[in-house]
JSON list of C-alpha atoms in Angstrom, two decimals:
[
{"chain": "B", "resi": 1, "resn": "ASN", "atom": "CA", "xyz": [-0.79, -6.12, -17.56]},
{"chain": "B", "resi": 2, "resn": "ALA", "atom": "CA", "xyz": [2.23, -7.46, -15.58]},
{"chain": "B", "resi": 3, "resn": "GLY", "atom": "CA", "xyz": [0.43, -8.31, -12.56]},
{"chain": "B", "resi": 4, "resn": "VAL", "atom": "CA", "xyz": [2.70, -8.45, -9.41]},
{"chain": "B", "resi": 5, "resn": "THR", "atom": "CA", "xyz": [6.35, -7.72, -10.20]},
{"chain": "B", "resi": 6, "resn": "GLN", "atom": "CA", "xyz": [9.02, -8.08, -7.47]},
{"chain": "B", "resi": 7, "resn": "THR", "atom": "CA", "xyz": [12.77, -7.14, -7.64]},
{"chain": "B", "resi": 8, "resn": "PRO", "atom": "CA", "xyz": [15.48, -8.37, -7.45]},
{"chain": "B", "resi": 9, "resn": "LYS", "atom": "CA", "xyz": [15.03, -12.10, -8.01]},
{"chain": "B", "resi": 10, "resn": "PHE", "atom": "CA", "xyz": [18.22, -12.95, -6.08]},
{"chain": "B", "resi": 11, "resn": "GLN", "atom": "CA", "xyz": [20.22, -11.20, -3.47]},
{"chain": "B", "resi": 12, "resn": "VAL", "atom": "CA", "xyz": [22.88, -11.88, -0.91]},
{"chain": "B", "resi": 13, "resn": "LEU", "atom": "CA", "xyz": [23.55, -9.79, 1.97]},
{"chain": "B", "resi": 14, "resn": "LYS", "atom": "CA", "xyz": [26.17, -9.70, 4.79]},
{"chain": "B", "resi": 15, "resn": "THR", "atom": "CA", "xyz": [24.83, -9.62, 8.38]},
{"chain": "B", "resi": 16, "resn": "GLY", "atom": "CA", "xyz": [24.06, -6.05, 9.37]},
{"chain": "B", "resi": 17, "resn": "GLN", "atom": "CA", "xyz": [23.36, -4.57, 5.95]},
{"chain": "B", "resi": 18, "resn": "SER", "atom": "CA", "xyz": [19.92, -3.19, 4.80]},
{"chain": "B", "resi": 19, "resn": "MET", "atom": "CA", "xyz": [18.15, -3.63, 1.58]},
{"chain": "B", "resi": 20, "resn": "THR", "atom": "CA", "xyz": [14.69, -3.05, 0.19]},
{"chain": "B", "resi": 21, "resn": "LEU", "atom": "CA", "xyz": [12.68, -5.55, -1.52]},
{"chain": "B", "resi": 22, "resn": "GLN", "atom": "CA", "xyz": [10.75, -4.03, -4.25]},
{"chain": "B", "resi": 23, "resn": "CYS", "atom": "CA", "xyz": [6.91, -5.09, -4.99]},
{"chain": "B", "resi": 24, "resn": "ALA", "atom": "CA", "xyz": [4.58, -3.21, -7.69]},
{"chain": "B", "resi": 25, "resn": "GLN", "atom": "CA", "xyz": [1.22, -4.26, -9.03]},
{"chain": "B", "resi": 26, "resn": "ASP", "atom": "CA", "xyz": [-0.54, -2.69, -11.87]},
{"chain": "B", "resi": 27, "resn": "MET", "atom": "CA", "xyz": [-4.11, -4.15, -11.22]},
{"chain": "B", "resi": 28, "resn": "ASN", "atom": "CA", "xyz": [-5.09, -1.22, -9.05]},
{"chain": "B", "resi": 29, "resn": "HIS", "atom": "CA", "xyz": [-5.54, -3.55, -6.25]},
{"chain": "B", "resi": 30, "resn": "GLU", "atom": "CA", "xyz": [-6.07, -1.95, -2.65]},
{"chain": "B", "resi": 31, "resn": "TYR", "atom": "CA", "xyz": [-4.72, -5.02, -0.61]},
{"chain": "B", "resi": 32, "resn": "MET", "atom": "CA", "xyz": [-1.12, -5.91, -0.60]},
{"chain": "B", "resi": 33, "resn": "SER", "atom": "CA", "xyz": [1.02, -8.16, 1.64]},
{"chain": "B", "resi": 34, "resn": "TRP", "atom": "CA", "xyz": [4.28, -9.65, 2.09]},
{"chain": "B", "resi": 35, "resn": "TYR", "atom": "CA", "xyz": [4.92, -13.34, 3.05]},
{"chain": "B", "resi": 36, "resn": "ARG", "atom": "CA", "xyz": [8.23, -15.39, 3.76]},
{"chain": "B", "resi": 37, "resn": "GLN", "atom": "CA", "xyz": [8.52, -18.95, 2.81]},
{"chain": "B", "resi": 38, "resn": "ASP", "atom": "CA", "xyz": [11.17, -21.05, 4.54]},
{"chain": "B", "resi": 39, "resn": "PRO", "atom": "CA", "xyz": [12.12, -24.82, 3.27]},
{"chain": "B", "resi": 40, "resn": "GLY", "atom": "CA", "xyz": [9.33, -27.10, 4.41]},
{"chain": "B", "resi": 41, "resn": "MET", "atom": "CA", "xyz": [7.02, -24.53, 5.58]},
{"chain": "B", "resi": 42, "resn": "GLY", "atom": "CA", "xyz": [4.03, -22.71, 4.40]},
{"chain": "B", "resi": 43, "resn": "LEU", "atom": "CA", "xyz": [4.01, -18.86, 3.95]},
{"chain": "B", "resi": 44, "resn": "ARG", "atom": "CA", "xyz": [3.94, -16.63, 6.72]},
{"chain": "B", "resi": 45, "resn": "LEU", "atom": "CA", "xyz": [2.69, -13.33, 6.77]},
{"chain": "B", "resi": 46, "resn": "ILE", "atom": "CA", "xyz": [5.01, -10.60, 7.40]},
{"chain": "B", "resi": 47, "resn": "HIS", "atom": "CA", "xyz": [3.29, -7.17, 6.88]},
{"chain": "B", "resi": 48, "resn": "TYR", "atom": "CA", "xyz": [0.08, -6.27, 4.74]},
{"chain": "B", "resi": 49, "resn": "SER", "atom": "CA", "xyz": [-1.66, -3.04, 3.74]},
{"chain": "B", "resi": 50, "resn": "VAL", "atom": "CA", "xyz": [-5.43, -2.24, 2.91]},
{"chain": "B", "resi": 51, "resn": "GLY", "atom": "CA", "xyz": [-4.56, 0.80, 1.04]},
{"chain": "B", "resi": 52, "resn": "ALA", "atom": "CA", "xyz": [-2.23, 3.70, 0.50]},
{"chain": "B", "resi": 53, "resn": "GLY", "atom": "CA", "xyz": [-0.96, 4.71, 3.75]},
{"chain": "B", "resi": 54, "resn": "ILE", "atom": "CA", "xyz": [-2.59, 2.11, 5.93]},
{"chain": "B", "resi": 55, "resn": "THR", "atom": "CA", "xyz": [-0.10, -0.98, 6.89]},
{"chain": "B", "resi": 56, "resn": "ASP", "atom": "CA", "xyz": [-0.28, -3.58, 9.66]},
{"chain": "B", "resi": 57, "resn": "GLN", "atom": "CA", "xyz": [1.79, -6.33, 11.22]},
{"chain": "B", "resi": 58, "resn": "GLY", "atom": "CA", "xyz": [1.33, -10.11, 10.29]},
{"chain": "B", "resi": 59, "resn": "GLU", "atom": "CA", "xyz": [2.77, -13.08, 12.12]},
{"chain": "B", "resi": 60, "resn": "VAL", "atom": "CA", "xyz": [6.30, -12.42, 11.61]},
{"chain": "B", "resi": 61, "resn": "PRO", "atom": "CA", "xyz": [6.87, -8.62, 11.45]},
{"chain": "B", "resi": 62, "resn": "ASN", "atom": "CA", "xyz": [10.21, -8.42, 13.74]},
{"chain": "B", "resi": 63, "resn": "GLY", "atom": "CA", "xyz": [13.10, -7.05, 11.77]},
{"chain": "B", "resi": 64, "resn": "TYR", "atom": "CA", "xyz": [10.83, -5.75, 8.69]},
{"chain": "B", "resi": 65, "resn": "ASN", "atom": "CA", "xyz": [9.50, -2.53, 7.87]},
{"chain": "B", "resi": 66, "resn": "VAL", "atom": "CA", "xyz": [6.91, -1.52, 5.29]},
{"chain": "B", "resi": 67, "resn": "SER", "atom": "CA", "xyz": [5.20, 1.60, 3.85]},
{"chain": "B", "resi": 68, "resn": "ARG", "atom": "CA", "xyz": [2.72, 2.23, 1.21]},
{"chain": "B", "resi": 69, "resn": "SER", "atom": "CA", "xyz": [2.66, 5.65, -0.21]},
{"chain": "B", "resi": 70, "resn": "THR", "atom": "CA", "xyz": [1.00, 4.62, -3.62]},
{"chain": "B", "resi": 71, "resn": "THR", "atom": "CA", "xyz": [-1.56, 1.96, -4.45]},
{"chain": "B", "resi": 72, "resn": "GLU", "atom": "CA", "xyz": [0.84, 0.37, -6.81]},
{"chain": "B", "resi": 73, "resn": "ASP", "atom": "CA", "xyz": [3.97, -0.15, -4.67]},
{"chain": "B", "resi": 74, "resn": "PHE", "atom": "CA", "xyz": [4.63, -1.98, -1.47]},
{"chain": "B", "resi": 75, "resn": "PRO", "atom": "CA", "xyz": [8.19, -2.33, -0.42]},
{"chain": "B", "resi": 76, "resn": "LEU", "atom": "CA", "xyz": [9.63, -4.41, 2.23]},
{"chain": "B", "resi": 77, "resn": "ARG", "atom": "CA", "xyz": [12.75, -3.06, 4.24]},
{"chain": "B", "resi": 78, "resn": "LEU", "atom": "CA", "xyz": [15.52, -4.78, 6.02]},
{"chain": "B", "resi": 79, "resn": "LEU", "atom": "CA", "xyz": [17.15, -2.57, 8.38]},
{"chain": "B", "resi": 80, "resn": "LEU", "atom": "CA", "xyz": [19.70, -4.87, 9.64]},
{"chain": "B", "resi": 81, "resn": "ALA", "atom": "CA", "xyz": [19.69, -8.04, 8.00]},
{"chain": "B", "resi": 82, "resn": "ALA", "atom": "CA", "xyz": [20.52, -11.43, 9.90]},
{"chain": "B", "resi": 83, "resn": "PRO", "atom": "CA", "xyz": [20.88, -14.92, 8.97]},
{"chain": "B", "resi": 84, "resn": "SER", "atom": "CA", "xyz": [17.53, -15.88, 10.00]},
{"chain": "B", "resi": 85, "resn": "GLN", "atom": "CA", "xyz": [16.11, -13.76, 7.24]},
{"chain": "B", "resi": 86, "resn": "THR", "atom": "CA", "xyz": [17.51, -16.08, 4.78]},
{"chain": "B", "resi": 87, "resn": "SER", "atom": "CA", "xyz": [14.07, -16.82, 2.86]},
{"chain": "B", "resi": 88, "resn": "VAL", "atom": "CA", "xyz": [12.11, -16.58, -0.21]},
{"chain": "B", "resi": 89, "resn": "TYR", "atom": "CA", "xyz": [9.85, -13.53, 0.03]},
{"chain": "B", "resi": 90, "resn": "PHE", "atom": "CA", "xyz": [6.60, -13.16, -1.80]},
{"chain": "B", "resi": 91, "resn": "CYS", "atom": "CA", "xyz": [4.51, -10.14, -2.52]},
{"chain": "B", "resi": 92, "resn": "ALA", "atom": "CA", "xyz": [0.69, -10.35, -3.08]},
{"chain": "B", "resi": 93, "resn": "SER", "atom": "CA", "xyz": [-2.14, -8.30, -3.89]},
{"chain": "B", "resi": 94, "resn": "SER", "atom": "CA", "xyz": [-5.78, -8.67, -4.03]},
{"chain": "B", "resi": 95, "resn": "TYR", "atom": "CA", "xyz": [-8.66, -6.46, -5.40]},
{"chain": "B", "resi": 96, "resn": "ARG", "atom": "CA", "xyz": [-10.60, -6.48, -2.01]},
{"chain": "B", "resi": 97, "resn": "GLY", "atom": "CA", "xyz": [-10.79, -8.44, 0.79]},
{"chain": "B", "resi": 98, "resn": "ASN", "atom": "CA", "xyz": [-12.37, -11.88, -0.23]},
{"chain": "B", "resi": 99, "resn": "SER", "atom": "CA", "xyz": [-10.87, -11.62, -3.70]},
{"chain": "B", "resi": 100, "resn": "PRO", "atom": "CA", "xyz": [-8.09, -14.25, -4.54]},
{"chain": "B", "resi": 101, "resn": "LEU", "atom": "CA", "xyz": [-4.39, -13.32, -3.97]},
{"chain": "B", "resi": 102, "resn": "HIS", "atom": "CA", "xyz": [-2.12, -12.52, -6.84]},
{"chain": "B", "resi": 103, "resn": "PHE", "atom": "CA", "xyz": [1.55, -13.35, -6.12]},
{"chain": "B", "resi": 104, "resn": "GLY", "atom": "CA", "xyz": [4.66, -12.26, -7.52]},
{"chain": "B", "resi": 105, "resn": "ASN", "atom": "CA", "xyz": [7.53, -14.86, -8.31]},
{"chain": "B", "resi": 106, "resn": "GLY", "atom": "CA", "xyz": [9.53, -13.99, -5.19]},
{"chain": "B", "resi": 107, "resn": "THR", "atom": "CA", "xyz": [12.92, -12.67, -4.20]},
{"chain": "B", "resi": 108, "resn": "ARG", "atom": "CA", "xyz": [15.43, -15.20, -2.91]},
{"chain": "B", "resi": 109, "resn": "LEU", "atom": "CA", "xyz": [17.42, -13.67, -0.16]},
{"chain": "B", "resi": 110, "resn": "THR", "atom": "CA", "xyz": [20.41, -15.14, 1.49]},
{"chain": "B", "resi": 111, "resn": "VAL", "atom": "CA", "xyz": [22.05, -13.60, 4.61]},
{"chain": "B", "resi": 112, "resn": "THR", "atom": "CA", "xyz": [25.63, -14.61, 5.28]},
{"chain": "D", "resi": 1, "resn": "LEU", "atom": "CA", "xyz": [-8.06, -16.62, 13.10]},
{"chain": "D", "resi": 2, "resn": "ALA", "atom": "CA", "xyz": [-8.93, -19.71, 11.16]},
{"chain": "D", "resi": 3, "resn": "LYS", "atom": "CA", "xyz": [-6.33, -22.39, 11.09]},
{"chain": "D", "resi": 4, "resn": "THR", "atom": "CA", "xyz": [-6.20, -25.08, 8.55]},
{"chain": "D", "resi": 5, "resn": "THR", "atom": "CA", "xyz": [-5.02, -28.83, 8.59]},
{"chain": "D", "resi": 6, "resn": "GLN", "atom": "CA", "xyz": [-3.99, -30.62, 5.44]},
{"chain": "D", "resi": 7, "resn": "PRO", "atom": "CA", "xyz": [-2.25, -33.87, 4.77]},
{"chain": "D", "resi": 8, "resn": "ILE", "atom": "CA", "xyz": [1.35, -33.45, 4.45]},
{"chain": "D", "resi": 9, "resn": "SER", "atom": "CA", "xyz": [1.73, -35.36, 1.10]},
{"chain": "D", "resi": 10, "resn": "MET", "atom": "CA", "xyz": [-0.45, -37.35, -1.39]},
{"chain": "D", "resi": 11, "resn": "ASP", "atom": "CA", "xyz": [0.79, -39.46, -4.33]},
{"chain": "D", "resi": 12, "resn": "SER", "atom": "CA", "xyz": [-1.47, -40.28, -7.28]},
{"chain": "D", "resi": 13, "resn": "TYR", "atom": "CA", "xyz": [-1.17, -41.64, -10.97]},
{"chain": "D", "resi": 14, "resn": "GLU", "atom": "CA", "xyz": [-1.85, -39.88, -14.13]},
{"chain": "D", "resi": 15, "resn": "GLY", "atom": "CA", "xyz": [-5.51, -39.91, -15.12]},
{"chain": "D", "resi": 16, "resn": "GLN", "atom": "CA", "xyz": [-6.70, -40.39, -11.71]},
{"chain": "D", "resi": 17, "resn": "GLU", "atom": "CA", "xyz": [-9.07, -38.09, -9.71]},
{"chain": "D", "resi": 18, "resn": "VAL", "atom": "CA", "xyz": [-7.29, -36.62, -6.67]},
{"chain": "D", "resi": 19, "resn": "ASN", "atom": "CA", "xyz": [-9.15, -35.36, -3.68]},
{"chain": "D", "resi": 20, "resn": "ILE", "atom": "CA", "xyz": [-7.26, -33.02, -1.14]},
{"chain": "D", "resi": 21, "resn": "THR", "atom": "CA", "xyz": [-9.15, -32.22, 2.25]},
{"chain": "D", "resi": 22, "resn": "CYS", "atom": "CA", "xyz": [-8.50, -29.40, 4.57]},
{"chain": "D", "resi": 23, "resn": "SER", "atom": "CA", "xyz": [-9.94, -29.01, 7.85]},
{"chain": "D", "resi": 24, "resn": "HIS", "atom": "CA", "xyz": [-10.90, -25.66, 9.32]},
{"chain": "D", "resi": 25, "resn": "ASN", "atom": "CA", "xyz": [-12.89, -26.16, 12.52]},
{"chain": "D", "resi": 26, "resn": "ASN", "atom": "CA", "xyz": [-13.01, -22.66, 13.68]},
{"chain": "D", "resi": 27, "resn": "ILE", "atom": "CA", "xyz": [-14.03, -21.08, 10.33]},
{"chain": "D", "resi": 28, "resn": "ALA", "atom": "CA", "xyz": [-15.98, -17.75, 10.69]},
{"chain": "D", "resi": 29, "resn": "THR", "atom": "CA", "xyz": [-19.27, -16.84, 9.24]},
{"chain": "D", "resi": 30, "resn": "ASN", "atom": "CA", "xyz": [-17.77, -14.49, 6.55]},
{"chain": "D", "resi": 31, "resn": "ASP", "atom": "CA", "xyz": [-14.73, -16.46, 5.61]},
{"chain": "D", "resi": 32, "resn": "TYR", "atom": "CA", "xyz": [-14.23, -17.81, 2.20]},
{"chain": "D", "resi": 33, "resn": "ILE", "atom": "CA", "xyz": [-12.21, -20.87, 1.36]},
{"chain": "D", "resi": 34, "resn": "THR", "atom": "CA", "xyz": [-9.73, -20.56, -1.21]},
{"chain": "D", "resi": 35, "resn": "TRP", "atom": "CA", "xyz": [-7.20, -22.96, -2.89]},
{"chain": "D", "resi": 36, "resn": "TYR", "atom": "CA", "xyz": [-3.76, -22.39, -4.34]},
{"chain": "D", "resi": 37, "resn": "GLN", "atom": "CA", "xyz": [-1.21, -24.09, -6.31]},
{"chain": "D", "resi": 38, "resn": "GLN", "atom": "CA", "xyz": [2.55, -23.47, -6.15]},
{"chain": "D", "resi": 39, "resn": "PHE", "atom": "CA", "xyz": [5.22, -25.04, -8.29]},
{"chain": "D", "resi": 40, "resn": "PRO", "atom": "CA", "xyz": [8.98, -24.56, -7.30]},
{"chain": "D", "resi": 41, "resn": "SER", "atom": "CA", "xyz": [10.63, -21.28, -7.72]},
{"chain": "D", "resi": 42, "resn": "GLN", "atom": "CA", "xyz": [7.22, -19.71, -8.25]},
{"chain": "D", "resi": 43, "resn": "GLY", "atom": "CA", "xyz": [4.78, -17.92, -6.34]},
{"chain": "D", "resi": 44, "resn": "PRO", "atom": "CA", "xyz": [1.22, -19.40, -5.44]},
{"chain": "D", "resi": 45, "resn": "ARG", "atom": "CA", "xyz": [-1.31, -19.28, -8.07]},
{"chain": "D", "resi": 46, "resn": "PHE", "atom": "CA", "xyz": [-5.08, -19.13, -7.37]},
{"chain": "D", "resi": 47, "resn": "ILE", "atom": "CA", "xyz": [-7.20, -22.39, -8.31]},
{"chain": "D", "resi": 48, "resn": "ILE", "atom": "CA", "xyz": [-10.61, -21.86, -6.92]},
{"chain": "D", "resi": 49, "resn": "GLN", "atom": "CA", "xyz": [-12.63, -20.23, -4.17]},
{"chain": "D", "resi": 50, "resn": "GLY", "atom": "CA", "xyz": [-15.88, -20.95, -2.62]},
{"chain": "D", "resi": 51, "resn": "TYR", "atom": "CA", "xyz": [-18.23, -20.19, 0.50]},
{"chain": "D", "resi": 52, "resn": "LYS", "atom": "CA", "xyz": [-20.35, -23.19, 0.59]},
{"chain": "D", "resi": 53, "resn": "THR", "atom": "CA", "xyz": [-21.81, -26.25, -1.23]},
{"chain": "D", "resi": 54, "resn": "LYS", "atom": "CA", "xyz": [-20.02, -26.80, -4.51]},
{"chain": "D", "resi": 55, "resn": "VAL", "atom": "CA", "xyz": [-17.93, -24.72, -6.89]},
{"chain": "D", "resi": 56, "resn": "THR", "atom": "CA", "xyz": [-16.56, -25.83, -10.14]},
{"chain": "D", "resi": 57, "resn": "ASN", "atom": "CA", "xyz": [-14.12, -24.09, -12.78]},
{"chain": "D", "resi": 58, "resn": "GLU", "atom": "CA", "xyz": [-12.27, -25.40, -15.76]},
{"chain": "D", "resi": 59, "resn": "VAL", "atom": "CA", "xyz": [-9.51, -26.93, -13.60]},
{"chain": "D", "resi": 60, "resn": "ALA", "atom": "CA", "xyz": [-10.83, -28.25, -10.26]},
{"chain": "D", "resi": 61, "resn": "SER", "atom": "CA", "xyz": [-13.92, -28.44, -8.16]},
{"chain": "D", "resi": 62, "resn": "LEU", "atom": "CA", "xyz": [-14.46, -27.54, -4.44]},
{"chain": "D", "resi": 63, "resn": "PHE", "atom": "CA", "xyz": [-16.76, -29.19, -2.18]},
{"chain": "D", "resi": 64, "resn": "ILE", "atom": "CA", "xyz": [-17.87, -27.55, 1.12]},
{"chain": "D", "resi": 65, "resn": "PRO", "atom": "CA", "xyz": [-20.33, -29.43, 3.37]},
{"chain": "D", "resi": 66, "resn": "ALA", "atom": "CA", "xyz": [-23.18, -27.65, 5.25]},
{"chain": "D", "resi": 67, "resn": "ASP", "atom": "CA", "xyz": [-21.16, -27.03, 8.43]},
{"chain": "D", "resi": 68, "resn": "ARG", "atom": "CA", "xyz": [-18.28, -25.60, 6.52]},
{"chain": "D", "resi": 69, "resn": "LYS", "atom": "CA", "xyz": [-15.63, -27.15, 8.87]},
{"chain": "D", "resi": 70, "resn": "SER", "atom": "CA", "xyz": [-13.77, -28.91, 5.98]},
{"chain": "D", "resi": 71, "resn": "SER", "atom": "CA", "xyz": [-13.60, -28.45, 2.42]},
{"chain": "D", "resi": 72, "resn": "THR", "atom": "CA", "xyz": [-12.37, -30.77, -0.44]},
{"chain": "D", "resi": 73, "resn": "LEU", "atom": "CA", "xyz": [-10.28, -29.96, -3.56]},
{"chain": "D", "resi": 74, "resn": "SER", "atom": "CA", "xyz": [-11.07, -32.26, -6.43]},
{"chain": "D", "resi": 75, "resn": "LEU", "atom": "CA", "xyz": [-8.63, -32.31, -9.37]},
{"chain": "D", "resi": 76, "resn": "PRO", "atom": "CA", "xyz": [-10.07, -34.65, -12.14]},
{"chain": "D", "resi": 77, "resn": "ARG", "atom": "CA", "xyz": [-7.68, -36.75, -14.18]},
{"chain": "D", "resi": 78, "resn": "VAL", "atom": "CA", "xyz": [-4.43, -35.41, -13.05]},
{"chain": "D", "resi": 79, "resn": "SER", "atom": "CA", "xyz": [-1.24, -35.34, -15.29]},
{"chain": "D", "resi": 80, "resn": "LEU", "atom": "CA", "xyz": [2.34, -35.10, -14.20]},
{"chain": "D", "resi": 81, "resn": "SER", "atom": "CA", "xyz": [2.24, -31.16, -14.58]},
{"chain": "D", "resi": 82, "resn": "ASP", "atom": "CA", "xyz": [-0.19, -31.23, -11.47]},
{"chain": "D", "resi": 83, "resn": "THR", "atom": "CA", "xyz": [2.69, -32.21, -9.21]},
{"chain": "D", "resi": 84, "resn": "ALA", "atom": "CA", "xyz": [2.79, -28.94, -7.00]},
{"chain": "D", "resi": 85, "resn": "VAL", "atom": "CA", "xyz": [2.23, -27.97, -3.54]},
{"chain": "D", "resi": 86, "resn": "TYR", "atom": "CA", "xyz": [-1.57, -27.12, -2.69]},
{"chain": "D", "resi": 87, "resn": "TYR", "atom": "CA", "xyz": [-2.42, -24.78, -0.11]},
{"chain": "D", "resi": 88, "resn": "CYS", "atom": "CA", "xyz": [-5.89, -24.24, 1.55]},
{"chain": "D", "resi": 89, "resn": "LEU", "atom": "CA", "xyz": [-6.52, -20.75, 2.79]},
{"chain": "D", "resi": 90, "resn": "VAL", "atom": "CA", "xyz": [-9.38, -19.69, 4.80]},
{"chain": "D", "resi": 91, "resn": "GLY", "atom": "CA", "xyz": [-10.21, -16.12, 5.69]},
{"chain": "D", "resi": 92, "resn": "VAL", "atom": "CA", "xyz": [-11.94, -12.84, 4.68]},
{"chain": "D", "resi": 93, "resn": "TYR", "atom": "CA", "xyz": [-9.62, -10.08, 4.35]},
{"chain": "D", "resi": 94, "resn": "TYR", "atom": "CA", "xyz": [-6.71, -8.14, 6.02]},
{"chain": "D", "resi": 95, "resn": "GLY", "atom": "CA", "xyz": [-7.70, -5.50, 8.78]},
{"chain": "D", "resi": 96, "resn": "ASP", "atom": "CA", "xyz": [-9.95, -5.41, 11.66]},
{"chain": "D", "resi": 97, "resn": "GLY", "atom": "CA", "xyz": [-7.94, -8.16, 13.19]},
{"chain": "D", "resi": 98, "resn": "ASN", "atom": "CA", "xyz": [-8.11, -10.44, 10.09]},
{"chain": "D", "resi": 99, "resn": "LYS", "atom": "CA", "xyz": [-5.27, -11.90, 8.96]},
{"chain": "D", "resi": 100, "resn": "LEU", "atom": "CA", "xyz": [-4.79, -14.42, 5.91]},
{"chain": "D", "resi": 101, "resn": "VAL", "atom": "CA", "xyz": [-2.58, -17.27, 7.33]},
{"chain": "D", "resi": 102, "resn": "PHE", "atom": "CA", "xyz": [-1.21, -20.09, 4.98]},
{"chain": "D", "resi": 103, "resn": "GLY", "atom": "CA", "xyz": [-0.99, -23.71, 6.24]},
{"chain": "D", "resi": 104, "resn": "ALA", "atom": "CA", "xyz": [1.85, -25.98, 5.56]},
{"chain": "D", "resi": 105, "resn": "GLY", "atom": "CA", "xyz": [0.28, -27.36, 2.40]},
{"chain": "D", "resi": 106, "resn": "THR", "atom": "CA", "xyz": [-0.16, -30.60, 0.61]},
{"chain": "D", "resi": 107, "resn": "ILE", "atom": "CA", "xyz": [2.60, -32.16, -1.63]},
{"chain": "D", "resi": 108, "resn": "LEU", "atom": "CA", "xyz": [1.05, -33.86, -4.52]},
{"chain": "D", "resi": 109, "resn": "ARG", "atom": "CA", "xyz": [3.29, -36.01, -6.33]},
{"chain": "D", "resi": 110, "resn": "VAL", "atom": "CA", "xyz": [1.79, -37.43, -9.71]},
{"chain": "D", "resi": 111, "resn": "LYS", "atom": "CA", "xyz": [3.41, -40.47, -11.22]},
{"chain": "D", "resi": 112, "resn": "SER", "atom": "CA", "xyz": [3.38, -42.05, -14.70]}
]
């Protein structure tokens, strides 16, 4: 049981490039979410999903797209990377609404 | 959307009990209170969750007064390895306008 797996661990992009951050969980959790964490700040919610085929925006959705075609996977897409998107990105999942969140170990993204 | 307020930082010594209080004045009836611990370069990790009164597990206790407008995480006999950031999270689930939002967290430094 691997829990929540995020890939890659590190990534450097140039402004304007695109990429997809991968997130997979093997716990059959319905709820998944993406957070970003910037130095000295807490975690800010980007997008979330309450089940396959259902996604919605969080606090800071601009510049990011998500989709949820399967229960296991919840990729985060950056279409036109900007330096302001330099951050550490965490994916989380939970069994149901009031269940504790399980986090991956993050992807550290630098946009130059 | 329940907003939380925590102290920015706290210092303690090994072997002491540490209490971290979180204020959440506009907590909703269905909201649970969950605490997470985060070490550098790792995702947050679940510590404890409660709805009212007192909850205890093998690592911590959570005290919630009757009005539920605050909660206190109690760590008994801390060690150097408890140095981390602690987050209080109030909410129920994603969807229907609910969004789990983290506060800035409390940096706990344990000294020898």
